[in-house]
Short mmCIF file of C-alpha atoms and ligand atoms in Angstrom, two decimals:
data_model
loop_
_atom_site.label_atom_id
_atom_site.label_comp_id
_atom_site.label_asym_id
_atom_site.label_seq_id
_atom_site.Cartn_x
_atom_site.Cartn_y
_atom_site.Cartn_z
CA MET A 7 -4.59 8.50 23.21
CA GLU A 8 -7.98 10.22 23.13
CA GLN A 9 -7.82 13.97 22.46
CA GLU A 10 -10.26 16.73 21.64
CA ILE A 11 -10.59 17.66 17.98
CA GLU A 12 -8.21 20.53 17.31
CA ALA A 13 -8.84 23.02 14.52
CA GLY A 14 -6.27 22.54 11.79
CA ARG A 15 -5.37 19.00 12.71
CA LYS A 16 -4.21 17.05 9.66
CA VAL A 17 -6.36 14.31 8.14
CA ALA A 18 -5.23 11.08 6.49
CA VAL A 19 -7.36 8.68 4.45
CA VAL A 20 -6.21 5.06 4.25
CA THR A 21 -7.97 2.51 2.05
CA GLY A 22 -7.96 -1.15 3.04
CA GLY A 23 -7.36 0.19 6.53
CA ALA A 24 -9.19 -2.49 8.52
CA ARG A 25 -6.15 -4.73 8.88
CA GLY A 26 -2.63 -5.53 7.70
CA ILE A 27 -0.45 -2.88 6.12
CA GLY A 28 -3.34 -0.39 5.89
CA LEU A 29 -4.05 -0.61 9.61
CA ALA A 30 -0.36 -0.13 10.45
CA ILE A 31 -0.36 2.97 8.25
CA GLY A 32 -3.49 4.27 9.99
CA VAL A 33 -1.84 3.77 13.39
CA TRP A 34 1.30 5.58 12.16
CA PHE A 35 -0.83 8.60 11.22
CA LEU A 36 -2.67 8.53 14.56
CA ARG A 37 0.65 8.52 16.42
CA ALA A 38 1.82 11.42 14.23
CA GLY A 39 -1.24 13.41 15.34
CA TYR A 40 -3.44 13.07 12.28
CA ASP A 41 -7.14 12.27 12.36
CA VAL A 42 -7.67 9.17 10.24
CA ALA A 43 -10.40 7.84 7.96
CA LEU A 44 -10.15 4.10 7.41
CA LEU A 45 -11.98 2.84 4.30
CA ASP A 46 -12.52 -0.88 3.81
CA ILE A 47 -14.87 -3.27 2.05
CA ASP A 48 -14.76 -5.69 5.01
CA ASP A 49 -17.19 -3.96 7.34
CA VAL A 50 -16.97 -6.60 10.09
CA THR A 51 -13.18 -6.34 10.47
CA LEU A 52 -13.41 -2.56 10.05
CA ARG A 53 -15.87 -2.24 12.96
CA ALA A 54 -13.69 -4.50 15.13
CA THR A 55 -10.64 -2.36 14.31
CA GLU A 56 -12.57 0.83 15.03
CA ALA A 57 -13.63 -0.57 18.41
CA GLU A 58 -10.07 -1.67 19.22
CA LEU A 59 -8.58 1.73 18.37
CA ALA A 60 -11.21 3.31 20.63
CA LEU A 61 -10.62 6.84 19.34
CA PRO A 62 -14.10 7.87 18.17
CA LYS A 63 -13.18 11.53 17.68
CA ARG A 64 -10.05 10.77 15.69
CA VAL A 65 -10.99 7.69 13.68
CA LEU A 66 -13.72 7.58 11.04
CA ALA A 67 -14.41 4.04 9.76
CA ILE A 68 -16.19 3.99 6.41
CA ALA A 69 -17.43 0.84 4.70
CA CYS A 70 -16.42 1.46 1.09
CA ASP A 71 -15.64 -0.57 -2.00
CA VAL A 72 -12.90 1.52 -3.62
CA SER A 73 -13.74 0.14 -7.06
CA ASP A 74 -17.22 1.70 -6.87
CA PRO A 75 -17.24 5.37 -7.99
CA GLU A 76 -20.38 6.21 -6.00
CA ALA A 77 -19.03 4.61 -2.82
CA VAL A 78 -15.78 6.56 -3.17
CA ALA A 79 -17.64 9.83 -3.74
CA GLY A 80 -19.77 9.06 -0.67
CA ALA A 81 -16.65 8.39 1.42
CA ALA A 82 -15.11 11.69 0.32
CA SER A 83 -18.31 13.51 1.39
CA LEU A 84 -18.23 11.81 4.78
CA VAL A 85 -14.60 12.77 5.39
CA MET A 86 -15.22 16.37 4.32
CA GLY A 87 -18.39 16.53 6.42
CA ARG A 88 -16.46 15.35 9.46
CA TRP A 89 -13.16 17.23 9.14
CA GLY A 90 -13.36 19.53 6.09
CA ARG A 91 -9.86 18.72 4.85
CA VAL A 92 -7.60 15.93 3.60
CA ASP A 93 -3.80 16.06 3.84
CA ALA A 94 -2.81 12.53 2.91
CA LEU A 95 -4.33 9.64 0.95
CA VAL A 96 -2.89 6.14 0.98
CA ASN A 97 -4.25 3.84 -1.71
CA ASN A 98 -3.55 0.56 0.04
CA ALA A 99 -6.66 -1.58 -0.61
CA GLY A 100 -5.71 -4.53 -2.74
CA VAL A 101 -6.57 -8.11 -3.61
CA ALA A 102 -4.38 -10.89 -4.96
CA VAL A 103 -5.24 -13.79 -7.25
CA PHE A 104 -2.23 -15.95 -8.01
CA LYS A 105 -2.98 -18.21 -10.97
CA PRO A 106 -1.37 -19.21 -14.27
CA ALA A 107 -2.09 -16.64 -16.99
CA LEU A 108 -3.88 -19.20 -19.13
CA GLU A 109 -6.17 -20.18 -16.24
CA THR A 110 -7.02 -16.73 -14.93
CA SER A 111 -10.68 -16.02 -15.68
CA PHE A 112 -11.81 -12.67 -16.99
CA ALA A 113 -13.83 -12.23 -13.78
CA GLU A 114 -10.67 -12.74 -11.68
CA TRP A 115 -8.72 -10.34 -13.91
CA ARG A 116 -11.45 -7.70 -13.55
CA HIS A 117 -11.69 -8.24 -9.78
CA VAL A 118 -7.97 -7.62 -9.32
CA LEU A 119 -7.71 -4.72 -11.78
CA GLY A 120 -10.98 -3.24 -10.48
CA THR A 121 -9.81 -3.16 -6.88
CA ASN A 122 -6.11 -2.47 -7.25
CA LEU A 123 -6.10 -0.09 -10.21
CA ASP A 124 -9.61 1.39 -10.53
CA GLY A 125 -9.65 1.89 -6.76
CA ALA A 126 -6.42 3.90 -6.77
CA PHE A 127 -7.60 5.91 -9.79
CA LEU A 128 -10.98 6.74 -8.24
CA CYS A 129 -9.69 7.61 -4.77
CA SER A 130 -6.86 9.73 -6.18
CA GLN A 131 -9.45 11.63 -8.22
CA ALA A 132 -11.90 12.15 -5.35
CA PHE A 133 -9.41 12.96 -2.57
CA GLY A 134 -6.78 14.44 -4.91
CA ALA A 135 -9.29 17.12 -5.95
CA ILE A 136 -9.76 18.06 -2.29
CA MET A 137 -6.01 18.32 -1.73
CA ALA A 138 -5.46 20.19 -5.00
CA ALA A 139 -8.01 22.80 -3.91
CA ARG A 140 -5.92 23.42 -0.75
CA ARG A 141 -2.69 23.43 -2.80
CA SER A 142 -1.06 20.82 -0.58
CA GLY A 143 -1.12 17.14 0.28
CA ALA A 144 0.43 13.78 -0.49
CA ILE A 145 -0.77 10.56 -2.04
CA VAL A 146 1.01 7.24 -1.57
CA ASN A 147 0.02 4.23 -3.64
CA ILE A 148 0.85 0.79 -2.30
CA ALA A 149 2.13 -1.07 -5.34
CA SER A 150 4.30 -4.19 -4.96
CA ILE A 151 7.58 -5.71 -5.91
CA SER A 152 5.32 -7.64 -8.33
CA GLY A 153 4.86 -4.37 -10.22
CA LEU A 154 8.61 -4.07 -10.75
CA ARG A 155 9.47 -7.69 -11.56
CA ALA A 156 7.39 -10.17 -13.53
CA SER A 157 6.81 -13.48 -11.84
CA THR A 158 4.79 -16.64 -12.34
CA LEU A 159 1.09 -16.65 -11.36
CA ARG A 160 0.82 -12.87 -11.21
CA VAL A 161 -0.67 -11.92 -14.58
CA ALA A 162 -3.48 -9.90 -12.99
CA TYR A 163 -1.82 -8.88 -9.71
CA GLY A 164 1.56 -7.96 -11.23
CA THR A 165 -0.02 -6.10 -14.12
CA SER A 166 -2.27 -4.14 -11.76
CA LYS A 167 0.72 -3.16 -9.62
CA ALA A 168 2.86 -2.15 -12.61
CA ALA A 169 -0.06 0.00 -13.75
CA ILE A 170 -0.28 1.60 -10.30
CA ILE A 171 3.36 2.63 -10.59
CA HIS A 172 2.59 4.41 -13.85
CA LEU A 173 -0.62 5.84 -12.41
CA THR A 174 1.57 7.29 -9.65
CA LYS A 175 3.69 9.13 -12.22
CA GLN A 176 0.65 10.37 -14.13
CA TYR A 177 -0.93 11.84 -11.01
CA ALA A 178 2.44 13.21 -9.81
CA VAL A 179 2.89 15.12 -13.05
CA GLU A 180 -0.60 16.62 -13.02
CA LEU A 181 -1.08 17.23 -9.30
CA GLY A 182 2.41 18.68 -8.93
CA ASN A 183 0.95 21.89 -10.35
CA PHE A 184 -1.29 22.02 -7.28
CA GLY A 185 1.38 21.26 -4.69
CA VAL A 186 0.28 17.65 -4.22
CA ARG A 187 3.00 14.97 -4.23
CA VAL A 188 2.32 11.41 -5.39
CA ASN A 189 4.61 8.45 -4.75
CA ALA A 190 4.42 4.66 -4.64
CA VAL A 191 5.79 2.12 -2.20
CA CYS A 192 6.56 -1.35 -3.52
CA PRO A 193 6.61 -3.78 -0.59
CA GLY A 194 8.39 -7.09 -0.78
CA PRO A 195 6.78 -9.95 1.15
CA VAL A 196 5.09 -8.68 4.31
CA GLU A 197 3.57 -10.78 7.08
CA THR A 198 -0.21 -10.17 6.67
CA GLU A 199 -3.46 -12.06 6.07
CA MET A 200 -2.99 -11.56 2.32
CA ALA A 201 0.48 -13.12 2.48
CA LYS A 202 -0.93 -16.08 4.46
CA LEU A 203 -3.54 -16.55 1.73
CA VAL A 204 -1.18 -16.67 -1.24
CA HIS A 205 2.18 -17.78 0.23
CA SER A 206 2.46 -21.53 0.79
CA VAL A 207 5.17 -22.98 3.04
CA ALA A 208 7.32 -23.60 -0.04
CA ILE A 209 6.84 -20.02 -1.27
CA ARG A 210 7.79 -18.67 2.15
CA SER A 211 10.95 -20.71 2.12
CA ASP A 212 11.78 -19.38 -1.36
CA TYR A 213 11.38 -15.82 -0.11
CA TYR A 214 13.70 -16.44 2.85
CA ASP A 215 16.29 -17.64 0.32
CA THR A 216 15.78 -14.89 -2.22
CA VAL A 217 15.38 -11.75 -0.10
CA PRO A 218 18.90 -10.56 0.81
CA LEU A 219 17.81 -9.54 4.32
CA GLY A 220 16.48 -13.09 4.72
CA ARG A 221 13.06 -12.29 6.15
CA TYR A 222 9.61 -10.86 5.49
CA GLY A 223 9.06 -7.16 6.07
CA THR A 224 6.77 -5.95 8.83
CA THR A 225 3.66 -3.83 8.46
CA GLY A 226 5.34 -1.22 10.68
CA GLU A 227 8.29 -0.95 8.29
CA MET A 228 5.87 -0.26 5.42
CA ALA A 229 4.04 2.35 7.50
CA GLU A 230 7.27 4.18 8.40
CA LEU A 231 8.11 4.72 4.73
CA VAL A 232 4.58 5.82 3.88
CA GLY A 233 4.64 8.27 6.78
CA PHE A 234 7.96 9.69 5.63
CA LEU A 235 6.62 10.14 2.09
CA CYS A 236 3.65 12.10 3.45
CA SER A 237 5.81 14.27 5.69
CA GLY A 238 7.55 17.56 5.04
CA ALA A 239 10.88 15.70 5.06
CA ALA A 240 9.89 14.37 1.62
CA GLY A 241 8.74 17.78 0.41
CA TYR A 242 10.64 17.62 -2.92
CA LEU A 243 9.99 13.94 -3.58
CA THR A 244 7.28 13.06 -6.09
CA GLY A 245 6.62 10.61 -8.93
CA GLN A 246 8.82 7.89 -7.40
CA ALA A 247 8.25 4.18 -6.76
CA ILE A 248 10.37 3.00 -3.84
CA ALA A 249 10.94 -0.69 -3.20
CA ASN A 250 10.73 -1.49 0.52
CA ASP A 251 11.70 -5.09 0.04
CA GLY A 252 14.77 -6.25 1.95
CA GLY A 253 16.78 -5.99 -1.26
CA PHE A 254 14.56 -8.33 -3.28
CA ASP A 255 14.42 -6.06 -6.34
CA ALA A 256 18.19 -5.61 -6.32
CA ALA A 257 18.87 -9.34 -6.22
CA GLY A 258 19.69 -11.23 -9.39
CA VAL A 259 19.52 -14.77 -10.64
CA GLY A 260 21.29 -17.33 -8.47
CA LEU A 261 21.50 -15.07 -5.44
CA PRO A 262 20.67 -17.75 -2.81
CA THR A 263 23.56 -19.92 -4.02
CA PHE A 264 25.95 -16.98 -4.08
CA ARG A 265 24.87 -15.99 -0.59
CA ARG A 266 25.26 -19.47 0.79
CA ASN A 267 28.82 -19.45 -0.57
CA THR A 268 29.57 -15.99 0.74
CA GLY A 269 31.75 -16.11 3.80
CA LEU A 270 32.86 -19.65 3.09
CA ASN A 271 34.82 -18.93 -0.02
CA LEU A 272 35.16 -15.19 -0.44
CA VAL A 273 38.77 -15.28 -1.64
CA GLY A 274 39.32 -16.90 -4.99
CA ASP A 275 35.62 -17.53 -5.62
CA GLU A 276 35.41 -18.37 -9.34
CA THR A 277 31.64 -17.90 -9.60
CA HIS A 278 30.43 -14.67 -11.19
P1 NDP B 17 -4.86 -7.57 3.50
O1 NDP B 17 -5.65 -8.49 2.64
O2 NDP B 17 -4.38 -8.08 4.82
O3 NDP B 17 -5.68 -6.22 3.75
C1 NDP B 17 -6.26 -5.53 2.67
C2 NDP B 17 -7.58 -4.95 3.10
O4 NDP B 17 -8.14 -4.30 1.93
C3 NDP B 17 -8.57 -6.01 3.54
O5 NDP B 17 -9.28 -5.61 4.68
C4 NDP B 17 -9.47 -6.11 2.33
O6 NDP B 17 -10.78 -6.59 2.61
C5 NDP B 17 -9.50 -4.68 1.86
N1 NDP B 17 -10.06 -4.56 0.52
C6 NDP B 17 -10.04 -5.47 -0.48
N2 NDP B 17 -10.73 -5.03 -1.54
C7 NDP B 17 -11.20 -3.81 -1.21
C8 NDP B 17 -12.01 -2.86 -1.89
N3 NDP B 17 -12.50 -3.09 -3.12
N4 NDP B 17 -12.32 -1.71 -1.26
C9 NDP B 17 -11.86 -1.46 -0.01
N5 NDP B 17 -11.12 -2.33 0.69
C10 NDP B 17 -10.78 -3.50 0.09
O7 NDP B 17 -3.64 -7.08 2.60
P2 NDP B 17 -2.16 -6.55 2.97
O8 NDP B 17 -2.22 -5.68 4.16
O9 NDP B 17 -1.24 -7.67 2.90
O10 NDP B 17 -1.87 -5.66 1.67
C11 NDP B 17 -2.13 -4.27 1.60
C12 NDP B 17 -1.60 -3.75 0.28
O11 NDP B 17 -0.19 -4.07 0.19
C13 NDP B 17 -2.26 -4.39 -0.93
O12 NDP B 17 -2.42 -3.41 -1.95
C14 NDP B 17 -1.24 -5.43 -1.37
O13 NDP B 17 -1.35 -5.72 -2.74
C15 NDP B 17 0.05 -4.74 -1.03
N6 NDP B 17 1.17 -5.66 -0.87
C16 NDP B 17 1.16 -6.63 0.10
C17 NDP B 17 2.23 -7.51 0.20
C18 NDP B 17 2.27 -8.59 1.24
O14 NDP B 17 3.19 -9.42 1.21
N7 NDP B 17 1.36 -8.63 2.20
C19 NDP B 17 3.39 -7.43 -0.69
C20 NDP B 17 3.29 -6.37 -1.67
C21 NDP B 17 2.22 -5.54 -1.74
P3 NDP B 17 -11.12 -8.17 2.28
O15 NDP B 17 -10.47 -8.94 3.37
O16 NDP B 17 -12.62 -8.25 2.31
O17 NDP B 17 -10.54 -8.47 0.92
#
């Protein structure tokens, strides 16, 4: 996979890129021929990922807390120093605290909002300015189905993700003048370390019941949509939040029961 640096090669920046969905997105960009900067607060995992990818000329791993304005500015300088351009930014870094609203501490609230929302705001500002100056580029924010539908235990996480969806529209409206598109992807449940942390066995079983496609999404499926949104094929698409969720957002109350009945009693089913 190793190649010489080519003049004019595109550059993608992926936050939270050390593992999970962010890493899958980084790999998508590498396969599409981009050089890739992976930003992550977890330096140990980041270094391991960098070593595993083994593409020193094409991968720049930067230890960076996206909620820290100075760290983000430093990361932008490093990327510009290395490649002198940015074509795509994916704001993927995120943390989840699932707790009842009345038990969520202010520190937990700030931690979630600081990472998920401040991080996307700061990175969009720093890297968006670079793209705006070149009059082209794309930003994709990784929101969540929790930003589209309220749910128990997600006062901080869900609120941060709903805010990211609006942040997406704000940036889309302003950066559209500079030829930069901004969209959001709202994943349903995806098999990652984060999901392992916050999804108990019972929660997993609930998801299998509630998601019409009956399974978790894969990191690769998230990356494919992000890649499409950054590509020329999506050249007129901006300001949108797209649920990549196996139909979870479309499903209504009582869906598992309806689905269990489907096929057994399709004709003359009295339930509505
Ligand atoms: P992971 O926890 O597996 O990976 C996220 C990475 O981001 C970790 O390496 C994490 O480091 C890093 N990170 C956390 N805080 C910061 C920060 N302040 N600055 C830079 N990096 C940071 O998560 P996923 O891959 O599962 O999730 C990726 C995104 O997708 C998140 O925004 C998440 O909210 C969203 N999402 C995930 C879903 C799922 O089911 N997995 C569903 C819907 C949305 P550390 O380990 O130290 O925290």
